[in-house]
């Protein structure tokens, strides 16, 4: 019998809800895909640690690596130590580097597994008098550490650079210097200010079209050093326009958690590969859909991914930077970690209604893996928040 419970609506009223148990699609072992697909993976906090979660990043390494094992088994790559892992929102650079080292070592047990790792400047302490050379040195330090660990670089956007740059020429100078030094082609990451307000005006312009021109200029100066660019602007038209202007051989990795399905499917002029935080939460559906697309079954691709889009838009709703809470909630509901506690106490970033609506949408997307367990845990979360359901 399908489990039932009561969830609150936006007005706080209890409404009966039945958890659907059927799934019309199933992931296949070692799926063949015709798109590159990275999941930006979350970290599992150590809920038993005595460390204060607002101040110290205590990680449950076993559970964190087990989740990456799951992603690899579904044929997805792992984008490590990115914003989904709470980079810059609780996960500091020393812990990020330890995460990178462990994940890169784990990936070696999966021949052909893709892993790329975030390198940025988040260890740079904000201070008066910070210079572009300080930003360059900070990038160099993290790049050297990631490369020493055997990791491929995702060159993350820099809050420090956004703070000290006086215009586009400063971005061109910094990126030109960094790209000259990397061992292997990198994935650039343009993270919009809806994900991180400190990155407003990145590339030296508030206007996205002018910012795109600068970003393309960075790529065009050294295209052999750029594997691709991930843009997270939640604007599909801007992504498509930029995709069509990329130098030959440089990939577009969609970071659009609102429109990923149609961007990955593409059009007559091209498509986007994927580097997405939502793939953490919808991993089985993403794997199954991409496998269908790989065998030329566009109808199944659309049918599987379409119901996940409302869920993703809910998880990434404004304030978008709090999306990590929904990603981790999904992992807890589905039994991939034994608690709903996060680094920095970020589980408190969303309302009880938000989690109830997430539960409804996850059920509609066939992403509840064990309905009885999920219903039990949802009831626990309601009870903790004073609602007997």
mmCIF file of C-alpha atoms in Angstrom:
data_model
loop_
_atom_site.group_PDB
_atom_site.id
_atom_site.type_symbol
_atom_site.label_atom_id
_atom_site.label_comp_id
_atom_site.label_asym_id
_atom_site.label_seq_id
_atom_site.Cartn_x
_atom_site.Cartn_y
_atom_site.Cartn_z
ATOM 1 C CA UNK A 1 0.000 0.000 0.000
ATOM 2 C CA UNK A 2 1.304 3.440 -0.872
ATOM 3 C CA UNK A 3 2.204 5.399 2.272
ATOM 4 C CA UNK A 4 0.183 8.488 3.090
ATOM 5 C CA UNK A 5 0.895 11.490 5.293
ATOM 6 C CA UNK A 6 -0.129 15.108 5.646
ATOM 7 C CA UNK A 7 1.986 17.944 4.286
ATOM 8 C CA UNK A 8 1.535 21.643 4.860
ATOM 9 C CA UNK A 9 0.572 23.950 2.016
ATOM 10 C CA UNK A 10 1.883 27.489 1.542
ATOM 11 C CA UNK A 11 -0.649 28.766 4.087
ATOM 12 C CA UNK A 12 0.434 26.235 6.708
ATOM 13 C CA UNK A 13 -2.653 24.024 6.375
ATOM 14 C CA UNK A 14 -2.307 20.239 6.533
ATOM 15 C CA UNK A 15 -3.199 18.495 3.270
ATOM 16 C CA UNK A 16 -3.300 14.682 2.788
ATOM 17 C CA UNK A 17 -0.698 13.291 0.398
ATOM 18 C CA UNK A 18 -0.067 9.793 -0.973
ATOM 19 C CA UNK A 19 3.433 8.811 -2.054
ATOM 20 C CA UNK A 20 3.513 7.245 -5.506
ATOM 21 C CA UNK A 21 5.524 4.034 -5.654
ATOM 22 C CA UNK A 22 5.738 3.257 -9.383
ATOM 23 C CA UNK A 23 8.714 4.125 -11.590
ATOM 24 C CA UNK A 24 8.347 3.922 -15.363
ATOM 25 C CA UNK A 25 12.086 4.080 -16.076
ATOM 26 C CA UNK A 26 15.120 2.378 -14.543
ATOM 27 C CA UNK A 27 18.839 3.204 -14.763
ATOM 28 C CA UNK A 28 20.974 0.698 -16.645
ATOM 29 C CA UNK A 29 24.460 -0.463 -15.617
ATOM 30 C CA UNK A 30 27.292 1.321 -17.444
ATOM 31 C CA UNK A 31 24.988 3.513 -19.543
ATOM 32 C CA UNK A 32 26.257 4.733 -22.900
ATOM 33 C CA UNK A 33 25.861 8.493 -23.294
ATOM 34 C CA UNK A 34 26.494 10.955 -26.096
ATOM 35 C CA UNK A 35 26.802 13.901 -23.723
ATOM 36 C CA UNK A 36 29.440 14.592 -21.087
ATOM 37 C CA UNK A 37 27.617 14.844 -17.772
ATOM 38 C CA UNK A 38 29.091 15.959 -14.477
ATOM 39 C CA UNK A 39 27.139 16.090 -11.248
ATOM 40 C CA UNK A 40 28.322 18.736 -8.815
ATOM 41 C CA UNK A 41 28.183 16.603 -5.675
ATOM 42 C CA UNK A 42 27.217 17.602 -2.138
ATOM 43 C CA UNK A 43 29.099 16.751 1.041
ATOM 44 C CA UNK A 44 27.608 14.920 4.006
ATOM 45 C CA UNK A 45 28.194 16.657 7.322
ATOM 46 C CA UNK A 46 29.369 14.727 10.366
ATOM 47 C CA UNK A 47 26.348 15.240 12.595
ATOM 48 C CA UNK A 48 28.115 13.590 15.544
ATOM 49 C CA UNK A 49 31.026 16.001 15.507
ATOM 50 C CA UNK A 50 31.393 18.256 18.532
ATOM 51 C CA UNK A 51 32.574 21.068 16.253
ATOM 52 C CA UNK A 52 30.326 24.100 15.922
ATOM 53 C CA UNK A 53 28.787 23.717 12.429
ATOM 54 C CA UNK A 54 28.735 27.460 11.697
ATOM 55 C CA UNK A 55 32.480 27.656 12.275
ATOM 56 C CA UNK A 56 34.020 24.300 11.364
ATOM 57 C CA UNK A 57 33.495 22.042 8.352
ATOM 58 C CA UNK A 58 33.078 18.575 9.873
ATOM 59 C CA UNK A 59 32.599 16.033 7.056
ATOM 60 C CA UNK A 60 31.382 12.442 7.203
ATOM 61 C CA UNK A 61 33.957 11.117 4.764
ATOM 62 C CA UNK A 62 32.490 7.626 4.410
ATOM 63 C CA UNK A 63 29.005 8.872 3.518
ATOM 64 C CA UNK A 64 30.382 11.631 1.292
ATOM 65 C CA UNK A 65 32.492 9.212 -0.738
ATOM 66 C CA UNK A 66 29.683 6.644 -0.844
ATOM 67 C CA UNK A 67 27.527 9.248 -2.562
ATOM 68 C CA UNK A 68 30.202 9.788 -5.181
ATOM 69 C CA UNK A 69 30.364 6.026 -5.646
ATOM 70 C CA UNK A 70 26.662 6.154 -6.474
ATOM 71 C CA UNK A 71 27.151 8.903 -9.048
ATOM 72 C CA UNK A 72 29.991 7.011 -10.741
ATOM 73 C CA UNK A 73 27.870 3.843 -10.820
ATOM 74 C CA UNK A 74 25.153 5.758 -12.684
ATOM 75 C CA UNK A 75 27.626 6.842 -15.354
ATOM 76 C CA UNK A 76 27.854 10.443 -14.160
ATOM 77 C CA UNK A 77 31.074 12.330 -13.655
ATOM 78 C CA UNK A 78 31.762 14.201 -10.432
ATOM 79 C CA UNK A 79 32.457 17.927 -10.306
ATOM 80 C CA UNK A 80 34.197 18.083 -6.967
ATOM 81 C CA UNK A 81 34.437 20.812 -4.338
ATOM 82 C CA UNK A 82 32.075 23.168 -6.152
ATOM 83 C CA UNK A 83 29.323 25.366 -4.747
ATOM 84 C CA UNK A 84 27.053 22.310 -4.407
ATOM 85 C CA UNK A 85 29.578 21.029 -1.863
ATOM 86 C CA UNK A 86 29.022 24.335 -0.003
ATOM 87 C CA UNK A 87 32.297 25.776 -1.225
ATOM 88 C CA UNK A 88 32.327 29.309 0.123
ATOM 89 C CA UNK A 89 29.309 28.539 2.311
ATOM 90 C CA UNK A 90 30.890 26.434 5.038
ATOM 91 C CA UNK A 91 33.425 24.269 3.187
ATOM 92 C CA UNK A 92 36.836 25.903 3.542
ATOM 93 C CA UNK A 93 39.858 25.406 1.291
ATOM 94 C CA UNK A 94 41.777 22.915 3.508
ATOM 95 C CA UNK A 95 38.703 20.662 3.752
ATOM 96 C CA UNK A 96 38.011 21.143 0.026
ATOM 97 C CA UNK A 97 41.527 19.970 -0.804
ATOM 98 C CA UNK A 98 41.125 16.898 1.379
ATOM 99 C CA UNK A 99 37.827 16.188 -0.388
ATOM 100 C CA UNK A 100 39.536 16.551 -3.770
ATOM 101 C CA UNK A 101 42.356 14.200 -2.800
ATOM 102 C CA UNK A 102 39.961 11.530 -1.564
ATOM 103 C CA UNK A 103 37.617 11.807 -4.548
ATOM 104 C CA UNK A 104 40.397 11.709 -7.131
ATOM 105 C CA UNK A 105 41.787 8.573 -5.462
ATOM 106 C CA UNK A 106 38.320 7.024 -5.455
ATOM 107 C CA UNK A 107 37.767 7.782 -9.138
ATOM 108 C CA UNK A 108 40.843 5.728 -10.039
ATOM 109 C CA UNK A 109 38.879 2.604 -9.045
ATOM 110 C CA UNK A 110 36.370 3.394 -11.824
ATOM 111 C CA UNK A 111 38.106 3.209 -15.213
ATOM 112 C CA UNK A 112 36.854 5.976 -17.451
ATOM 113 C CA UNK A 113 35.148 7.861 -14.637
ATOM 114 C CA UNK A 114 35.162 11.624 -15.066
ATOM 115 C CA UNK A 115 36.193 13.886 -12.228
ATOM 116 C CA UNK A 116 37.062 17.575 -12.287
ATOM 117 C CA UNK A 117 37.837 19.731 -9.272
ATOM 118 C CA UNK A 118 37.231 23.311 -8.310
ATOM 119 C CA UNK A 119 40.226 25.604 -7.947
ATOM 120 C CA UNK A 120 39.608 29.173 -6.869
ATOM 121 C CA UNK A 121 40.733 31.858 -4.464
ATOM 122 C CA UNK A 122 38.449 31.251 -1.486
ATOM 123 C CA UNK A 123 41.360 30.930 0.960
ATOM 124 C CA UNK A 124 42.355 34.527 0.208
ATOM 125 C CA UNK A 125 41.472 36.623 3.250
ATOM 126 C CA UNK A 126 39.630 39.819 2.263
ATOM 127 C CA UNK A 127 41.681 42.838 3.278
ATOM 128 C CA UNK A 128 42.313 46.431 2.294
ATOM 129 C CA UNK A 129 44.983 46.736 -0.336
ATOM 130 C CA UNK A 130 44.331 43.361 -1.985
ATOM 131 C CA UNK A 131 45.810 43.316 -5.488
ATOM 132 C CA UNK A 132 45.446 41.397 -8.741
ATOM 133 C CA UNK A 133 48.788 39.761 -8.023
ATOM 134 C CA UNK A 134 47.348 38.451 -4.739
ATOM 135 C CA UNK A 135 44.450 36.955 -6.693
ATOM 136 C CA UNK A 136 46.821 35.363 -9.199
ATOM 137 C CA UNK A 137 48.952 33.850 -6.443
ATOM 138 C CA UNK A 138 45.844 32.474 -4.732
ATOM 139 C CA UNK A 139 44.678 30.831 -7.969
ATOM 140 C CA UNK A 140 48.172 29.444 -8.543
ATOM 141 C CA UNK A 141 48.289 27.935 -5.057
ATOM 142 C CA UNK A 142 45.024 26.055 -5.463
ATOM 143 C CA UNK A 143 45.766 24.961 -9.026
ATOM 144 C CA UNK A 144 49.124 23.565 -7.971
ATOM 145 C CA UNK A 145 47.485 21.631 -5.121
ATOM 146 C CA UNK A 146 44.723 20.178 -7.308
ATOM 147 C CA UNK A 147 47.153 19.192 -10.054
ATOM 148 C CA UNK A 148 49.434 17.576 -7.474
ATOM 149 C CA UNK A 149 46.459 15.491 -6.340
ATOM 150 C CA UNK A 150 45.909 14.349 -9.936
ATOM 151 C CA UNK A 151 42.782 16.397 -10.459
ATOM 152 C CA UNK A 152 41.565 18.181 -13.541
ATOM 153 C CA UNK A 153 40.796 21.876 -13.010
ATOM 154 C CA UNK A 154 37.471 23.658 -12.941
ATOM 155 C CA UNK A 155 38.559 27.281 -12.701
ATOM 156 C CA UNK A 156 36.030 28.787 -10.337
ATOM 157 C CA UNK A 157 34.923 32.397 -10.383
ATOM 158 C CA UNK A 158 36.720 34.475 -7.768
ATOM 159 C CA UNK A 159 35.008 36.719 -5.228
ATOM 160 C CA UNK A 160 38.362 38.384 -4.610
ATOM 161 C CA UNK A 161 38.810 39.168 -8.303
ATOM 162 C CA UNK A 162 35.288 40.588 -8.501
ATOM 163 C CA UNK A 163 36.133 42.805 -5.527
ATOM 164 C CA UNK A 164 39.460 44.204 -6.782
ATOM 165 C CA UNK A 165 39.038 44.277 -10.569
ATOM 166 C CA UNK A 166 38.524 47.754 -11.984
ATOM 167 C CA UNK A 167 37.308 46.577 -15.376
ATOM 168 C CA UNK A 168 37.461 43.894 -18.067
ATOM 169 C CA UNK A 169 41.183 44.342 -18.615
ATOM 170 C CA UNK A 170 41.872 43.063 -15.097
ATOM 171 C CA UNK A 171 39.924 39.856 -15.775
ATOM 172 C CA UNK A 172 41.794 39.392 -19.040
ATOM 173 C CA UNK A 173 45.117 39.832 -17.271
ATOM 174 C CA UNK A 174 44.368 37.356 -14.483
ATOM 175 C CA UNK A 175 42.875 34.633 -16.687
ATOM 176 C CA UNK A 176 45.590 34.983 -19.331
ATOM 177 C CA UNK A 177 48.240 34.488 -16.659
ATOM 178 C CA UNK A 178 46.492 31.476 -15.108
ATOM 179 C CA UNK A 179 45.630 29.708 -18.358
ATOM 180 C CA UNK A 180 49.244 29.913 -19.505
ATOM 181 C CA UNK A 181 50.269 27.788 -16.520
ATOM 182 C CA UNK A 182 47.732 24.964 -16.335
ATOM 183 C CA UNK A 183 48.850 21.490 -17.346
ATOM 184 C CA UNK A 184 45.593 20.385 -18.962
ATOM 185 C CA UNK A 185 42.660 22.249 -20.499
ATOM 186 C CA UNK A 186 40.359 23.611 -17.818
ATOM 187 C CA UNK A 187 36.634 24.119 -17.459
ATOM 188 C CA UNK A 188 35.910 27.779 -16.784
ATOM 189 C CA UNK A 189 33.041 28.500 -14.419
ATOM 190 C CA UNK A 190 30.917 31.618 -14.732
ATOM 191 C CA UNK A 191 28.638 31.652 -11.702
ATOM 192 C CA UNK A 192 25.880 34.226 -11.769
ATOM 193 C CA UNK A 193 25.109 36.527 -8.883
ATOM 194 C CA UNK A 194 21.849 34.671 -8.182
ATOM 195 C CA UNK A 195 24.126 31.877 -6.926
ATOM 196 C CA UNK A 196 26.620 34.215 -5.265
ATOM 197 C CA UNK A 197 25.844 37.942 -4.881
ATOM 198 C CA UNK A 198 29.573 38.652 -4.421
ATOM 199 C CA UNK A 199 30.085 37.781 -8.108
ATOM 200 C CA UNK A 200 27.876 40.546 -9.488
ATOM 201 C CA UNK A 201 29.461 42.300 -12.457
ATOM 202 C CA UNK A 202 31.832 39.452 -13.240
ATOM 203 C CA UNK A 203 34.055 39.967 -16.303
ATOM 204 C CA UNK A 204 33.857 43.690 -15.600
ATOM 205 C CA UNK A 205 30.292 44.299 -16.770
ATOM 206 C CA UNK A 206 26.839 44.190 -15.236
ATOM 207 C CA UNK A 207 25.397 43.750 -18.722
ATOM 208 C CA UNK A 208 25.475 40.041 -19.590
ATOM 209 C CA UNK A 209 26.043 40.561 -23.313
ATOM 210 C CA UNK A 210 29.122 42.705 -22.703
ATOM 211 C CA UNK A 211 30.323 40.305 -20.020
ATOM 212 C CA UNK A 212 29.942 37.452 -22.517
ATOM 213 C CA UNK A 213 32.169 39.305 -24.967
ATOM 214 C CA UNK A 214 34.924 39.545 -22.354
ATOM 215 C CA UNK A 215 34.580 35.899 -21.366
ATOM 216 C CA UNK A 216 34.804 34.844 -25.012
ATOM 217 C CA UNK A 217 37.886 37.016 -25.413
ATOM 218 C CA UNK A 218 39.508 35.126 -22.524
ATOM 219 C CA UNK A 219 38.743 31.813 -24.231
ATOM 220 C CA UNK A 220 39.804 32.964 -27.697
ATOM 221 C CA UNK A 221 43.250 34.031 -26.513
ATOM 222 C CA UNK A 222 44.109 30.459 -25.452
ATOM 223 C CA UNK A 223 41.444 28.033 -26.724
ATOM 224 C CA UNK A 224 43.785 25.050 -26.403
ATOM 225 C CA UNK A 225 43.832 25.636 -22.628
ATOM 226 C CA UNK A 226 40.033 25.606 -22.318
ATOM 227 C CA UNK A 227 38.079 22.366 -22.489
ATOM 228 C CA UNK A 228 34.827 24.229 -21.993
ATOM 229 C CA UNK A 229 32.887 26.716 -19.963
ATOM 230 C CA UNK A 230 30.104 26.127 -17.477
ATOM 231 C CA UNK A 231 27.759 29.061 -17.200
ATOM 232 C CA UNK A 232 25.222 29.282 -14.401
ATOM 233 C CA UNK A 233 23.097 32.275 -15.340
ATOM 234 C CA UNK A 234 19.642 30.613 -15.511
ATOM 235 C CA UNK A 235 19.125 32.243 -18.910
ATOM 236 C CA UNK A 236 18.870 29.697 -21.709
ATOM 237 C CA UNK A 237 18.956 32.284 -24.504
ATOM 238 C CA UNK A 238 22.230 33.763 -23.231
ATOM 239 C CA UNK A 239 23.706 30.263 -23.012
ATOM 240 C CA UNK A 240 22.652 29.293 -26.530
ATOM 241 C CA UNK A 241 23.955 32.557 -27.978
ATOM 242 C CA UNK A 242 27.317 32.055 -26.285
ATOM 243 C CA UNK A 243 27.437 28.380 -27.240
ATOM 244 C CA UNK A 244 27.192 29.311 -30.902
ATOM 245 C CA UNK A 245 30.154 31.679 -30.577
ATOM 246 C CA UNK A 246 32.580 29.330 -28.847
ATOM 247 C CA UNK A 247 35.772 28.404 -30.688
ATOM 248 C CA UNK A 248 35.713 24.979 -32.301
ATOM 249 C CA UNK A 249 36.486 22.266 -29.774
ATOM 250 C CA UNK A 250 35.455 24.304 -26.712
ATOM 251 C CA UNK A 251 32.406 22.825 -25.006
ATOM 252 C CA UNK A 252 29.461 24.516 -23.373
ATOM 253 C CA UNK A 253 28.618 22.853 -20.050
ATOM 254 C CA UNK A 254 25.181 23.961 -19.008
ATOM 255 C CA UNK A 255 24.809 25.051 -15.437
ATOM 256 C CA UNK A 256 21.204 26.129 -16.025
ATOM 257 C CA UNK A 257 19.184 24.283 -13.410
ATOM 258 C CA UNK A 258 15.978 25.754 -14.863
ATOM 259 C CA UNK A 259 16.342 24.742 -18.524
ATOM 260 C CA UNK A 260 18.867 21.899 -18.603
ATOM 261 C CA UNK A 261 16.659 19.391 -20.426
ATOM 262 C CA UNK A 262 16.226 21.421 -23.609
ATOM 263 C CA UNK A 263 19.801 22.738 -23.512
ATOM 264 C CA UNK A 264 21.249 19.224 -23.291
ATOM 265 C CA UNK A 265 18.935 17.965 -26.030
ATOM 266 C CA UNK A 266 20.112 20.843 -28.189
ATOM 267 C CA UNK A 267 19.021 22.046 -31.608
ATOM 268 C CA UNK A 268 20.167 21.840 -35.202
ATOM 269 C CA UNK A 269 23.147 24.079 -34.393
ATOM 270 C CA UNK A 270 24.474 22.258 -31.341
ATOM 271 C CA UNK A 271 23.907 21.231 -27.750
ATOM 272 C CA UNK A 272 25.254 21.726 -24.239
ATOM 273 C CA UNK A 273 27.015 19.122 -22.190
ATOM 274 C CA UNK A 274 26.213 19.241 -18.471
ATOM 275 C CA UNK A 275 27.791 20.239 -15.186
ATOM 276 C CA UNK A 276 24.836 20.573 -12.857
ATOM 277 C CA UNK A 277 24.062 20.683 -9.166
ATOM 278 C CA UNK A 278 20.588 19.301 -9.801
ATOM 279 C CA UNK A 279 22.121 16.080 -11.162
ATOM 280 C CA UNK A 280 23.064 15.289 -7.558
ATOM 281 C CA UNK A 281 19.380 15.237 -6.594
ATOM 282 C CA UNK A 282 18.001 13.633 -9.763
ATOM 283 C CA UNK A 283 20.923 11.313 -10.545
ATOM 284 C CA UNK A 284 18.914 8.171 -11.465
ATOM 285 C CA UNK A 285 16.630 10.148 -13.780
ATOM 286 C CA UNK A 286 19.557 12.000 -15.333
ATOM 287 C CA UNK A 287 21.379 8.734 -15.985
ATOM 288 C CA UNK A 288 18.330 7.067 -17.523
ATOM 289 C CA UNK A 289 17.464 10.082 -19.670
ATOM 290 C CA UNK A 290 21.004 10.489 -20.974
ATOM 291 C CA UNK A 291 21.195 6.792 -21.767
ATOM 292 C CA UNK A 292 17.964 7.136 -23.770
ATOM 293 C CA UNK A 293 19.329 10.164 -25.625
ATOM 294 C CA UNK A 294 22.518 8.213 -26.344
ATOM 295 C CA UNK A 295 20.540 5.511 -28.144
ATOM 296 C CA UNK A 296 18.570 8.093 -30.095
ATOM 297 C CA UNK A 297 15.354 7.920 -28.067
ATOM 298 C CA UNK A 298 14.535 11.596 -27.658
ATOM 299 C CA UNK A 299 10.963 10.854 -26.585
ATOM 300 C CA UNK A 300 12.094 8.866 -23.547
ATOM 301 C CA UNK A 301 14.716 11.484 -22.714
ATOM 302 C CA UNK A 302 12.015 14.145 -22.638
ATOM 303 C CA UNK A 303 9.532 11.971 -20.743
ATOM 304 C CA UNK A 304 12.051 11.173 -17.992
ATOM 305 C CA UNK A 305 13.528 14.640 -17.529
ATOM 306 C CA UNK A 306 10.410 16.792 -18.000
ATOM 307 C CA UNK A 307 8.946 16.029 -14.522
ATOM 308 C CA UNK A 308 12.317 16.788 -12.899
ATOM 309 C CA UNK A 309 12.352 20.371 -14.159
ATOM 310 C CA UNK A 310 9.605 21.688 -11.791
ATOM 311 C CA UNK A 311 11.479 20.008 -8.930
ATOM 312 C CA UNK A 312 14.738 21.653 -9.968
ATOM 313 C CA UNK A 313 13.147 25.064 -10.374
ATOM 314 C CA UNK A 314 11.744 24.712 -6.868
ATOM 315 C CA UNK A 315 15.064 23.613 -5.349
ATOM 316 C CA UNK A 316 16.857 26.498 -7.111
ATOM 317 C CA UNK A 317 14.173 29.113 -6.459
ATOM 318 C CA UNK A 318 15.316 32.478 -5.129
ATOM 319 C CA UNK A 319 17.329 32.929 -3.002
ATOM 320 C CA UNK A 320 19.066 30.486 -5.365
ATOM 321 C CA UNK A 321 22.221 30.197 -3.243
ATOM 322 C CA UNK A 322 20.228 28.138 -0.716
ATOM 323 C CA UNK A 323 19.624 25.319 -3.205
ATOM 324 C CA UNK A 324 22.110 23.070 -1.405
ATOM 325 C CA UNK A 325 19.546 22.514 1.344
ATOM 326 C CA UNK A 326 17.112 20.901 -1.085
ATOM 327 C CA UNK A 327 19.828 18.735 -2.628
ATOM 328 C CA UNK A 328 20.829 17.366 0.766
ATOM 329 C CA UNK A 329 17.200 16.927 1.822
ATOM 330 C CA UNK A 330 16.671 14.699 -1.215
ATOM 331 C CA UNK A 331 19.679 12.578 -0.272
ATOM 332 C CA UNK A 332 18.334 12.160 3.248
ATOM 333 C CA UNK A 333 14.816 11.289 2.116
ATOM 334 C CA UNK A 334 16.214 8.611 -0.184
ATOM 335 C CA UNK A 335 18.392 6.992 2.466
ATOM 336 C CA UNK A 336 21.804 8.116 1.210
ATOM 337 C CA UNK A 337 22.671 9.690 4.548
ATOM 338 C CA UNK A 338 21.280 9.086 8.003
ATOM 339 C CA UNK A 339 20.488 12.670 9.013
ATOM 340 C CA UNK A 340 19.472 16.036 7.643
ATOM 341 C CA UNK A 341 22.215 18.211 9.071
ATOM 342 C CA UNK A 342 24.502 20.363 6.955
ATOM 343 C CA UNK A 343 27.798 22.177 7.253
ATOM 344 C CA UNK A 344 27.036 25.672 8.459
ATOM 345 C CA UNK A 345 23.607 24.596 9.678
ATOM 346 C CA UNK A 346 22.304 25.272 6.160
ATOM 347 C CA UNK A 347 19.347 22.912 6.618
ATOM 348 C CA UNK A 348 17.646 25.927 8.222
ATOM 349 C CA UNK A 349 17.957 28.000 5.023
ATOM 350 C CA UNK A 350 14.586 26.866 3.636
ATOM 351 C CA UNK A 351 11.101 26.842 5.105
ATOM 352 C CA UNK A 352 9.104 23.791 6.142
ATOM 353 C CA UNK A 353 6.689 24.505 3.273
ATOM 354 C CA UNK A 354 9.630 24.484 0.843
ATOM 355 C CA UNK A 355 10.571 20.954 1.956
ATOM 356 C CA UNK A 356 6.962 19.768 1.775
ATOM 357 C CA UNK A 357 6.619 21.058 -1.781
ATOM 358 C CA UNK A 358 9.957 19.453 -2.651
ATOM 359 C CA UNK A 359 8.578 16.135 -1.406
ATOM 360 C CA UNK A 360 5.489 16.487 -3.626
ATOM 361 C CA UNK A 361 7.534 17.374 -6.691
ATOM 362 C CA UNK A 362 10.093 14.606 -6.082
ATOM 363 C CA UNK A 363 7.244 12.110 -5.940
ATOM 364 C CA UNK A 364 5.817 13.427 -9.228
ATOM 365 C CA UNK A 365 9.264 13.041 -10.823
ATOM 366 C CA UNK A 366 9.482 9.393 -9.667
ATOM 367 C CA UNK A 367 12.543 10.216 -7.581
ATOM 368 C CA UNK A 368 11.407 8.763 -4.257
ATOM 369 C CA UNK A 369 13.397 5.540 -4.082
ATOM 370 C CA UNK A 370 11.870 3.981 -0.955
ATOM 371 C CA UNK A 371 8.403 5.497 -0.354
ATOM 372 C CA UNK A 372 8.004 4.062 3.147
ATOM 373 C CA UNK A 373 11.388 5.392 4.286
ATOM 374 C CA UNK A 374 10.846 8.768 2.633
ATOM 375 C CA UNK A 375 7.391 9.166 4.180
ATOM 376 C CA UNK A 376 8.763 8.225 7.599
ATOM 377 C CA UNK A 377 11.572 10.753 7.341
ATOM 378 C CA UNK A 378 9.248 13.454 6.045
ATOM 379 C CA UNK A 379 7.043 12.879 9.085
ATOM 380 C CA UNK A 380 10.095 13.173 11.322
ATOM 381 C CA UNK A 381 11.017 16.518 9.772
ATOM 382 C CA UNK A 382 7.466 17.763 10.195
ATOM 383 C CA UNK A 383 7.465 16.671 13.834
ATOM 384 C CA UNK A 384 10.781 18.399 14.533
ATOM 385 C CA UNK A 385 9.164 21.550 13.194
ATOM 386 C CA UNK A 386 6.076 21.172 15.392
ATOM 387 C CA UNK A 387 3.722 19.548 12.897
ATOM 388 C CA UNK A 388 2.155 16.166 13.684
ATOM 389 C CA UNK A 389 1.336 14.545 10.357
#
